């Protein structure tokens, strides 16, 4: 009798060897067609020893090397399951059994890879407002507004939010979101607004936002430009109404302003750093001796209750407080009997008297060495009230888009950005209770 031996790599020190004699080969020839269908290549046999080792009996290393015990197919796989659970009507050859086990192994491997892919898709889910809307702390961090304030802004902007055409894409006027012809927008209108507020609040790079929201960098730029312009147009309609009448101001006048009941507006100027132009004349116009840097300047006015009521256009940093007051146009909004509270730098009493208004300003020392006790008390009271405008400006500058150095090519639209930020601050809680 000729013995044939099939050697399989061993996982332990002993080498597992299965002997197949001629009689059993004859039996397997009867199922030749089935065997050929279940044939496996040599690369699969390298993995088969792992599966076979689970079914083989433990044997001593010395005995395994000196004595080869013949086992039939039924003996080799007798330990795979109990006799009670075996199906007598199905007789599997060695190759069939190995093939099934390898197929099971491959399926399990595919399942693991699929689970990893699903998990990866979940981890790469785009950032959206739905993730943080239930956490006001996160909402304020990313947008400067709570979710309730965000929804007030959303309702204020109106139904036009669903029909915006992106400014920087003149070839095809996309309509948001599903009425557009061609590919749909990846972000909903609400998430586009959310992205714009995140950019405004945190000053993140467009590349960063593209990764977070899983969109192209150019799309981020289009969204931010479109929504900033849109908010500006919506807010700008209320510019005149923002400058409240004295009657409305008195209705909501804080107790701390009882001594100055006719105060219509509290004014202060603030500056933002800009790039230094190559042109020396323009560089001189932008240079601020107060900041020792090229800046642009904006005049901010608030009501006694702390709401922003006036935002001027952006001017060159070298302009004086008096000149920016004259050029801003706020003088035309004042009426007879109005009081304007300012700091010492605003020498505008003459301009106000022509309108029948007056100024509330801390006393000047002049040629004297000390202020009188009454003047010192008045200075403290005015400083305590005027500090609110500085707190409002501080709120504005928490929107980090204003803390970046302004590129010269964005100067024409920077006035709009400042005005939009000022209006967003008005959606926050009042600064004066």
PDB file of N, CA, C and O in Angstrom, residues 374-415:
ATOM      1  N   UNK A 374     -16.099 118.322  43.717  1.00  0.00           N
ATOM      2  CA  UNK A 374     -17.294 118.080  42.903  1.00  0.00           C
ATOM      3  C   UNK A 374     -16.926 117.536  41.533  1.00  0.00           C
ATOM      4  O   UNK A 374     -17.607 116.653  40.993  1.00  0.00           O
ATOM      5  N   UNK A 375     -15.846 118.061  40.940  1.00  0.00           N
ATOM      6  CA  UNK A 375     -15.411 117.595  39.628  1.00  0.00           C
ATOM      7  C   UNK A 375     -14.896 116.154  39.707  1.00  0.00           C
ATOM      8  O   UNK A 375     -15.123 115.365  38.788  1.00  0.00           O
ATOM      9  N   UNK A 376     -14.210 115.837  40.776  1.00  0.00           N
ATOM     10  CA  UNK A 376     -13.742 114.459  40.945  1.00  0.00           C
ATOM     11  C   UNK A 376     -14.919 113.488  41.066  1.00  0.00           C
ATOM     12  O   UNK A 376     -14.904 112.392  40.472  1.00  0.00           O
ATOM     13  N   UNK A 377     -15.948 113.894  41.815  1.00  0.00           N
ATOM     14  CA  UNK A 377     -17.138 113.058  41.957  1.00  0.00           C
ATOM     15  C   UNK A 377     -17.855 112.912  40.617  1.00  0.00           C
ATOM     16  O   UNK A 377     -18.296 111.805  40.246  1.00  0.00           O
ATOM     17  N   UNK A 378     -17.926 114.013  39.865  1.00  0.00           N
ATOM     18  CA  UNK A 378     -18.565 113.963  38.554  1.00  0.00           C
ATOM     19  C   UNK A 378     -17.779 113.069  37.588  1.00  0.00           C
ATOM     20  O   UNK A 378     -18.360 112.322  36.807  1.00  0.00           O
ATOM     21  N   UNK A 379     -16.468 113.149  37.665  1.00  0.00           N
ATOM     22  CA  UNK A 379     -15.621 112.315  36.801  1.00  0.00           C
ATOM     23  C   UNK A 379     -15.856 110.837  37.077  1.00  0.00           C
ATOM     24  O   UNK A 379     -15.951 110.018  36.146  1.00  0.00           O
ATOM     25  N   UNK A 380     -15.957 110.474  38.358  1.00  0.00           N
ATOM     26  CA  UNK A 380     -16.180 109.070  38.718  1.00  0.00           C
ATOM     27  C   UNK A 380     -17.538 108.581  38.222  1.00  0.00           C
ATOM     28  O   UNK A 380     -17.660 107.458  37.727  1.00  0.00           O
ATOM     29  N   UNK A 381     -18.567 109.435  38.357  1.00  0.00           N
ATOM     30  CA  UNK A 381     -19.916 109.044  37.912  1.00  0.00           C
ATOM     31  C   UNK A 381     -19.955 108.844  36.405  1.00  0.00           C
ATOM     32  O   UNK A 381     -20.484 107.837  35.903  1.00  0.00           O
ATOM     33  N   UNK A 382     -19.371 109.789  35.663  1.00  0.00           N
ATOM     34  CA  UNK A 382     -19.380 109.689  34.196  1.00  0.00           C
ATOM     35  C   UNK A 382     -18.568 108.478  33.735  1.00  0.00           C
ATOM     36  O   UNK A 382     -18.971 107.741  32.822  1.00  0.00           O
ATOM     37  N   UNK A 383     -17.426 108.261  34.373  1.00  0.00           N
ATOM     38  CA  UNK A 383     -16.593 107.110  33.998  1.00  0.00           C
ATOM     39  C   UNK A 383     -17.326 105.807  34.267  1.00  0.00           C
ATOM     40  O   UNK A 383     -17.218 104.845  33.473  1.00  0.00           O
ATOM     41  N   UNK A 384     -18.086 105.744  35.347  1.00  0.00           N
ATOM     42  CA  UNK A 384     -18.829 104.536  35.688  1.00  0.00           C
ATOM     43  C   UNK A 384     -19.926 104.253  34.665  1.00  0.00           C
ATOM     44  O   UNK A 384     -20.222 103.092  34.368  1.00  0.00           O
ATOM     45  N   UNK A 385     -20.525 105.311  34.127  1.00  0.00           N
ATOM     46  CA  UNK A 385     -21.586 105.138  33.133  1.00  0.00           C
ATOM     47  C   UNK A 385     -21.013 104.907  31.727  1.00  0.00           C
ATOM     48  O   UNK A 385     -21.563 104.133  30.944  1.00  0.00           O
ATOM     49  N   UNK A 386     -19.935 105.599  31.429  1.00  0.00           N
ATOM     50  CA  UNK A 386     -19.366 105.500  30.077  1.00  0.00           C
ATOM     51  C   UNK A 386     -18.632 104.169  29.848  1.00  0.00           C
ATOM     52  O   UNK A 386     -18.384 103.791  28.701  1.00  0.00           O
ATOM     53  N   UNK A 387     -18.329 103.467  30.923  1.00  0.00           N
ATOM     54  CA  UNK A 387     -17.608 102.206  30.793  1.00  0.00           C
ATOM     55  C   UNK A 387     -18.395 101.170  30.010  1.00  0.00           C
ATOM     56  O   UNK A 387     -17.833 100.238  29.429  1.00  0.00           O
ATOM     57  N   UNK A 388     -19.739 101.359  29.945  1.00  0.00           N
ATOM     58  CA  UNK A 388     -20.576 100.376  29.252  1.00  0.00           C
ATOM     59  C   UNK A 388     -20.247 100.309  27.761  1.00  0.00           C
ATOM     60  O   UNK A 388     -20.316  99.238  27.158  1.00  0.00           O
ATOM     61  N   UNK A 389     -19.909 101.438  27.161  1.00  0.00           N
ATOM     62  CA  UNK A 389     -19.577 101.413  25.741  1.00  0.00           C
ATOM     63  C   UNK A 389     -18.275 100.643  25.507  1.00  0.00           C
ATOM     64  O   UNK A 389     -18.119  99.946  24.491  1.00  0.00           O
ATOM     65  N   UNK A 390     -17.357 100.717  26.440  1.00  0.00           N
ATOM     66  CA  UNK A 390     -16.114  99.948  26.321  1.00  0.00           C
ATOM     67  C   UNK A 390     -16.379  98.451  26.488  1.00  0.00           C
ATOM     68  O   UNK A 390     -15.734  97.624  25.837  1.00  0.00           O
ATOM     69  N   UNK A 391     -17.315  98.111  27.339  1.00  0.00           N
ATOM     70  CA  UNK A 391     -17.676  96.703  27.519  1.00  0.00           C
ATOM     71  C   UNK A 391     -18.351  96.145  26.263  1.00  0.00           C
ATOM     72  O   UNK A 391     -18.119  94.994  25.880  1.00  0.00           O
ATOM     73  N   UNK A 392     -19.154  96.974  25.610  1.00  0.00           N
ATOM     74  CA  UNK A 392     -19.803  96.540  24.373  1.00  0.00           C
ATOM     75  C   UNK A 392     -18.763  96.336  23.274  1.00  0.00           C
ATOM     76  O   UNK A 392     -18.810  95.344  22.521  1.00  0.00           O
ATOM     77  N   UNK A 393     -17.809  97.247  23.176  1.00  0.00           N
ATOM     78  CA  UNK A 393     -16.736  97.102  22.184  1.00  0.00           C
ATOM     79  C   UNK A 393     -15.922  95.841  22.470  1.00  0.00           C
ATOM     80  O   UNK A 393     -15.496  95.129  21.544  1.00  0.00           O
ATOM     81  N   UNK A 394     -15.728  95.549  23.744  1.00  0.00           N
ATOM     82  CA  UNK A 394     -15.020  94.317  24.111  1.00  0.00           C
ATOM     83  C   UNK A 394     -15.798  93.086  23.641  1.00  0.00           C
ATOM     84  O   UNK A 394     -15.223  92.105  23.176  1.00  0.00           O
ATOM     85  N   UNK A 395     -17.124  93.135  23.753  1.00  0.00           N
ATOM     86  CA  UNK A 395     -17.954  92.043  23.252  1.00  0.00           C
ATOM     87  C   UNK A 395     -17.780  91.880  21.742  1.00  0.00           C
ATOM     88  O   UNK A 395     -17.722  90.771  21.226  1.00  0.00           O
ATOM     89  N   UNK A 396     -17.720  92.988  21.049  1.00  0.00           N
ATOM     90  CA  UNK A 396     -17.537  92.927  19.602  1.00  0.00           C
ATOM     91  C   UNK A 396     -16.206  92.268  19.250  1.00  0.00           C
ATOM     92  O   UNK A 396     -16.135  91.435  18.335  1.00  0.00           O
ATOM     93  N   UNK A 397     -15.181  92.614  19.982  1.00  0.00           N
ATOM     94  CA  UNK A 397     -13.855  92.096  19.651  1.00  0.00           C
ATOM     95  C   UNK A 397     -13.647  90.657  20.108  1.00  0.00           C
ATOM     96  O   UNK A 397     -12.607  90.059  19.807  1.00  0.00           O
ATOM     97  N   UNK A 398     -14.609  90.085  20.797  1.00  0.00           N
ATOM     98  CA  UNK A 398     -14.558  88.656  21.069  1.00  0.00           C
ATOM     99  C   UNK A 398     -14.860  87.858  19.806  1.00  0.00           C
ATOM    100  O   UNK A 398     -14.574  86.656  19.755  1.00  0.00           O
ATOM    101  N   UNK A 399     -15.435  88.519  18.810  1.00  0.00           N
ATOM    102  CA  UNK A 399     -15.561  87.902  17.491  1.00  0.00           C
ATOM    103  C   UNK A 399     -14.209  88.074  16.807  1.00  0.00           C
ATOM    104  O   UNK A 399     -13.851  89.161  16.356  1.00  0.00           O
ATOM    105  N   UNK A 400     -13.463  86.999  16.748  1.00  0.00           N
ATOM    106  CA  UNK A 400     -12.045  87.075  16.402  1.00  0.00           C
ATOM    107  C   UNK A 400     -11.791  87.473  14.955  1.00  0.00           C
ATOM    108  O   UNK A 400     -10.649  87.748  14.591  1.00  0.00           O
ATOM    109  N   UNK A 401     -12.829  87.511  14.150  1.00  0.00           N
ATOM    110  CA  UNK A 401     -12.647  87.994  12.790  1.00  0.00           C
ATOM    111  C   UNK A 401     -12.221  89.460  12.807  1.00  0.00           C
ATOM    112  O   UNK A 401     -11.562  89.946  11.882  1.00  0.00           O
ATOM    113  N   UNK A 402     -12.561  90.188  13.905  1.00  0.00           N
ATOM    114  CA  UNK A 402     -12.185  91.594  14.042  1.00  0.00           C
ATOM    115  C   UNK A 402     -10.809  91.763  14.673  1.00  0.00           C
ATOM    116  O   UNK A 402     -10.259  92.871  14.647  1.00  0.00           O
ATOM    117  N   UNK A 403     -10.258  90.707  15.242  1.00  0.00           N
ATOM    118  CA  UNK A 403      -8.953  90.802  15.893  1.00  0.00           C
ATOM    119  C   UNK A 403      -7.816  90.434  14.952  1.00  0.00           C
ATOM    120  O   UNK A 403      -6.651  90.612  15.280  1.00  0.00           O
ATOM    121  N   UNK A 404      -8.168  89.912  13.792  1.00  0.00           N
ATOM    122  CA  UNK A 404      -7.142  89.617  12.803  1.00  0.00           C
ATOM    123  C   UNK A 404      -6.683  90.907  12.127  1.00  0.00           C
ATOM    124  O   UNK A 404      -7.412  91.906  12.107  1.00  0.00           O
ATOM    125  N   UNK A 405      -5.482  90.901  11.571  1.00  0.00           N
ATOM    126  CA  UNK A 405      -5.011  92.039  10.784  1.00  0.00           C
ATOM    127  C   UNK A 405      -5.807  92.079   9.487  1.00  0.00           C
ATOM    128  O   UNK A 405      -5.856  91.105   8.739  1.00  0.00           O
ATOM    129  N   UNK A 406      -6.445  93.200   9.249  1.00  0.00           N
ATOM    130  CA  UNK A 406      -7.348  93.323   8.104  1.00  0.00           C
ATOM    131  C   UNK A 406      -6.534  93.440   6.815  1.00  0.00           C
ATOM    132  O   UNK A 406      -5.742  94.377   6.667  1.00  0.00           O
ATOM    133  N   UNK A 407      -6.710  92.523   5.863  1.00  0.00           N
ATOM    134  CA  UNK A 407      -6.020  92.662   4.567  1.00  0.00           C
ATOM    135  C   UNK A 407      -6.537  93.883   3.814  1.00  0.00           C
ATOM    136  O   UNK A 407      -7.720  94.230   3.905  1.00  0.00           O
ATOM    137  N   UNK A 408      -5.667  94.521   3.081  1.00  0.00           N
ATOM    138  CA  UNK A 408      -6.060  95.740   2.356  1.00  0.00           C
ATOM    139  C   UNK A 408      -7.124  95.448   1.303  1.00  0.00           C
ATOM    140  O   UNK A 408      -7.974  96.302   1.029  1.00  0.00           O
ATOM    141  N   UNK A 409      -7.105  94.248   0.735  1.00  0.00           N
ATOM    142  CA  UNK A 409      -8.083  93.943  -0.309  1.00  0.00           C
ATOM    143  C   UNK A 409      -9.483  93.691   0.240  1.00  0.00           C
ATOM    144  O   UNK A 409     -10.450  93.615  -0.522  1.00  0.00           O
ATOM    145  N   UNK A 410      -9.620  93.559   1.578  1.00  0.00           N
ATOM    146  CA  UNK A 410     -10.950  93.390   2.182  1.00  0.00           C
ATOM    147  C   UNK A 410     -11.462  94.671   2.833  1.00  0.00           C
ATOM    148  O   UNK A 410     -12.549  94.658   3.408  1.00  0.00           O
ATOM    149  N   UNK A 411     -10.705  95.736   2.744  1.00  0.00           N
ATOM    150  CA  UNK A 411     -11.122  97.000   3.361  1.00  0.00           C
ATOM    151  C   UNK A 411     -12.471  97.508   2.834  1.00  0.00           C
ATOM    152  O   UNK A 411     -13.277  98.034   3.603  1.00  0.00           O
ATOM    153  N   UNK A 412     -12.768  97.378   1.536  1.00  0.00           N
ATOM    154  CA  UNK A 412     -14.061  97.875   1.055  1.00  0.00           C
ATOM    155  C   UNK A 412     -15.268  97.204   1.710  1.00  0.00           C
ATOM    156  O   UNK A 412     -16.328  97.821   1.810  1.00  0.00           O
ATOM    157  N   UNK A 413     -15.129  95.954   2.143  1.00  0.00           N
ATOM    158  CA  UNK A 413     -16.255  95.253   2.769  1.00  0.00           C
ATOM    159  C   UNK A 413     -16.107  95.136   4.280  1.00  0.00           C
ATOM    160  O   UNK A 413     -16.986  94.543   4.935  1.00  0.00           O
ATOM    161  N   UNK A 414     -15.041  95.671   4.844  1.00  0.00           N
ATOM    162  CA  UNK A 414     -14.830  95.514   6.287  1.00  0.00           C
ATOM    163  C   UNK A 414     -15.870  96.294   7.091  1.00  0.00           C
ATOM    164  O   UNK A 414     -16.227  95.886   8.192  1.00  0.00           O
ATOM    165  N   UNK A 415     -16.360  97.399   6.560  1.00  0.00           N
ATOM    166  CA  UNK A 415     -17.427  98.144   7.240  1.00  0.00           C
ATOM    167  C   UNK A 415     -18.651  97.264   7.434  1.00  0.00           C
ATOM    168  O   UNK A 415     -19.325  97.323   8.481  1.00  0.00           O
TER     169      UNK A 415
END
